[in-house]
Short mmCIF file of C-alpha atoms in Angstrom, two decimals:
data_model
loop_
_atom_site.label_atom_id
_atom_site.label_comp_id
_atom_site.label_asym_id
_atom_site.label_seq_id
_atom_site.Cartn_x
_atom_site.Cartn_y
_atom_site.Cartn_z
CA MET A 1 81.27 152.45 -170.36
CA SER A 2 81.13 151.06 -166.87
CA LYS A 3 78.02 149.12 -165.87
CA ASN A 4 78.62 150.17 -162.26
CA PRO A 5 75.37 151.76 -161.01
CA ASN A 6 77.36 154.01 -158.66
CA TYR A 7 78.60 156.06 -161.60
CA ARG A 8 76.60 158.19 -163.97
CA ARG A 9 76.84 160.01 -167.26
CA ILE A 10 77.27 163.73 -166.97
CA ASP A 11 75.56 166.22 -169.22
CA PHE A 12 77.16 168.82 -171.42
CA SER A 13 76.79 171.75 -169.05
CA GLU A 14 78.56 169.76 -166.34
CA LYS A 15 81.37 168.88 -168.75
CA LEU A 16 81.86 172.56 -169.51
CA GLU A 17 81.84 173.32 -165.76
CA ILE A 18 84.50 170.65 -165.23
CA LEU A 19 86.67 172.19 -167.95
CA ALA A 20 86.36 175.62 -166.35
CA ARG A 21 87.25 174.25 -162.93
CA LEU A 22 90.23 172.32 -164.34
CA GLU A 23 91.45 175.56 -165.87
CA LYS A 24 91.26 177.20 -162.44
CA GLY A 25 93.57 174.47 -161.12
CA GLU A 26 91.20 172.11 -159.31
CA SER A 27 92.39 168.53 -159.08
CA VAL A 28 91.08 165.71 -161.23
CA THR A 29 90.57 163.53 -158.14
CA LYS A 30 88.45 166.17 -156.39
CA LEU A 31 86.28 166.71 -159.48
CA ALA A 32 85.84 162.96 -160.01
CA ALA A 33 84.61 162.55 -156.44
CA GLU A 34 82.34 165.58 -156.62
CA TYR A 35 80.69 164.59 -159.91
CA ASN A 36 80.63 160.89 -158.94
CA VAL A 37 82.56 159.76 -162.02
CA THR A 38 85.85 157.97 -162.47
CA HIS A 39 89.26 159.62 -162.68
CA PRO A 40 89.65 158.54 -166.36
CA THR A 41 86.30 160.19 -167.18
CA ILE A 42 87.60 163.57 -166.01
CA CYS A 43 90.86 162.99 -167.92
CA ARG A 44 88.86 162.12 -171.06
CA ILE A 45 86.89 165.36 -170.73
CA LYS A 46 90.15 167.26 -170.26
CA GLY A 47 91.61 165.61 -173.38
CA LYS A 48 88.58 166.49 -175.50
CA ARG A 49 88.52 170.12 -174.33
CA LYS A 50 88.66 171.72 -177.79
CA GLU A 51 86.04 169.40 -179.27
CA LEU A 52 83.68 169.86 -176.29
CA GLU A 53 84.00 173.66 -176.28
CA GLU A 54 83.42 173.79 -180.04
CA TYR A 55 80.34 171.59 -179.81
CA GLY A 56 79.10 173.58 -176.81
CA SER A 57 79.29 176.83 -178.75
CA ILE A 58 77.38 175.26 -181.66
CA ILE A 59 74.64 174.06 -179.30
CA THR A 60 74.46 177.50 -177.70
CA ASP A 61 74.33 179.20 -181.12
CA LYS A 62 71.44 176.93 -182.06
CA GLU A 63 69.73 177.69 -178.76
CA GLY A 64 69.92 173.98 -178.01
CA SER A 65 70.03 172.21 -174.69
CA LEU A 66 73.28 171.74 -172.81
CA LYS A 67 71.54 168.91 -170.93
CA LYS A 68 72.56 166.50 -173.68
CA LYS A 69 74.95 163.81 -172.55
CA ARG A 70 76.48 162.91 -175.92
CA MET A 71 77.75 164.83 -178.89
CA ASN A 72 75.94 164.21 -182.13
CA ASN A 73 78.16 163.07 -184.95
CA MET A 74 77.78 166.01 -187.28
CA GLU A 75 79.30 164.70 -190.50
CA ASN A 76 78.44 167.81 -192.48
CA GLN A 77 78.60 170.37 -189.70
CA PRO A 78 79.09 173.54 -191.82
CA LEU A 79 75.96 172.67 -193.79
CA ASP A 80 73.94 171.99 -190.64
CA VAL A 81 75.03 175.27 -189.03
CA ALA A 82 74.37 177.34 -192.18
CA LEU A 83 71.01 175.69 -192.83
CA PHE A 84 69.92 176.11 -189.22
CA LYS A 85 70.82 179.83 -189.32
CA TRP A 86 68.83 180.22 -192.54
CA PHE A 87 65.88 178.35 -191.01
CA HIS A 88 66.05 180.46 -187.85
CA GLN A 89 66.00 183.69 -189.89
CA LYS A 90 62.96 182.52 -191.85
CA SER A 91 61.22 181.54 -188.62
CA LEU A 92 61.85 184.96 -187.10
CA LEU A 93 60.33 186.58 -190.19
CA GLY A 94 57.28 184.35 -189.82
CA GLU A 95 57.84 182.66 -193.17
CA PRO A 96 56.71 179.04 -193.31
CA VAL A 97 59.44 176.53 -194.14
CA SER A 98 58.34 173.08 -195.27
CA GLY A 99 60.46 169.97 -195.37
CA ALA A 100 60.75 170.20 -199.16
CA ILE A 101 61.98 173.79 -198.93
CA LEU A 102 64.57 172.75 -196.33
CA GLN A 103 65.75 169.94 -198.59
CA MET A 104 66.15 172.25 -201.60
CA LYS A 105 67.96 174.86 -199.49
CA ALA A 106 70.25 172.18 -198.05
CA ILE A 107 71.32 171.11 -201.54
CA GLN A 108 71.88 174.75 -202.51
CA ILE A 109 73.96 175.50 -199.39
CA ASN A 110 75.94 172.27 -199.82
CA ARG A 111 76.93 173.39 -203.33
CA MET A 112 77.88 176.87 -202.07
CA LEU A 113 80.04 175.36 -199.32
CA LYS A 114 81.55 172.87 -201.78
CA GLY A 115 80.37 170.05 -199.54
CA PRO A 116 80.28 166.36 -200.43
CA GLU A 117 79.28 165.86 -204.06
CA ASN A 118 77.26 162.78 -203.15
CA PHE A 119 75.12 164.69 -200.61
CA GLN A 120 71.41 164.04 -200.98
CA ALA A 121 68.85 165.82 -198.87
CA SER A 122 66.78 162.66 -198.54
CA ASN A 123 63.75 162.26 -196.31
CA GLY A 124 65.97 160.37 -193.86
CA TRP A 125 68.44 163.24 -193.81
CA LEU A 126 65.56 165.69 -193.27
CA TRP A 127 64.17 163.65 -190.39
CA SER A 128 67.58 163.47 -188.74
CA PHE A 129 68.32 167.17 -189.30
CA SER A 130 64.97 168.27 -187.93
CA LEU A 131 65.20 165.95 -184.93
CA ILE A 132 68.65 167.23 -183.97
CA ASN A 133 68.33 170.89 -184.91
CA ILE A 134 64.70 171.89 -184.99
CA GLY A 135 62.76 169.41 -182.90
CA CYS A 136 59.91 169.03 -185.38
CA LEU A 137 58.67 170.37 -188.67
CA ASP A 138 55.28 171.99 -189.14
#
């Protein structure tokens, strides 16, 4: 990443806007100037179109913020998505979900999805999952 203070990182919603505008035929040079980023940055966004759109839909499904600037490395994405949906359903029903319950459910869902056999819903995993997906645990 350039240390040049004249350039900035753009958030996810802007990246999705850039993709939409590229699809409409706007030039890379024009977009780079408008968003105050380099030409290669726009080309990189264009090259990662599928990955960005996929991640954007996951964030939207989770009711997350498109103001993020980086994609989280979701190693076990199907588990995270399924567990978040389960958690969201329980929350809507007003049922309390503790960290221990989330950990047990994560192991159960991982088995159902035939995820990594060495998966452990450790306290570190729980902290990371809740930070990325939930924000905090009650």
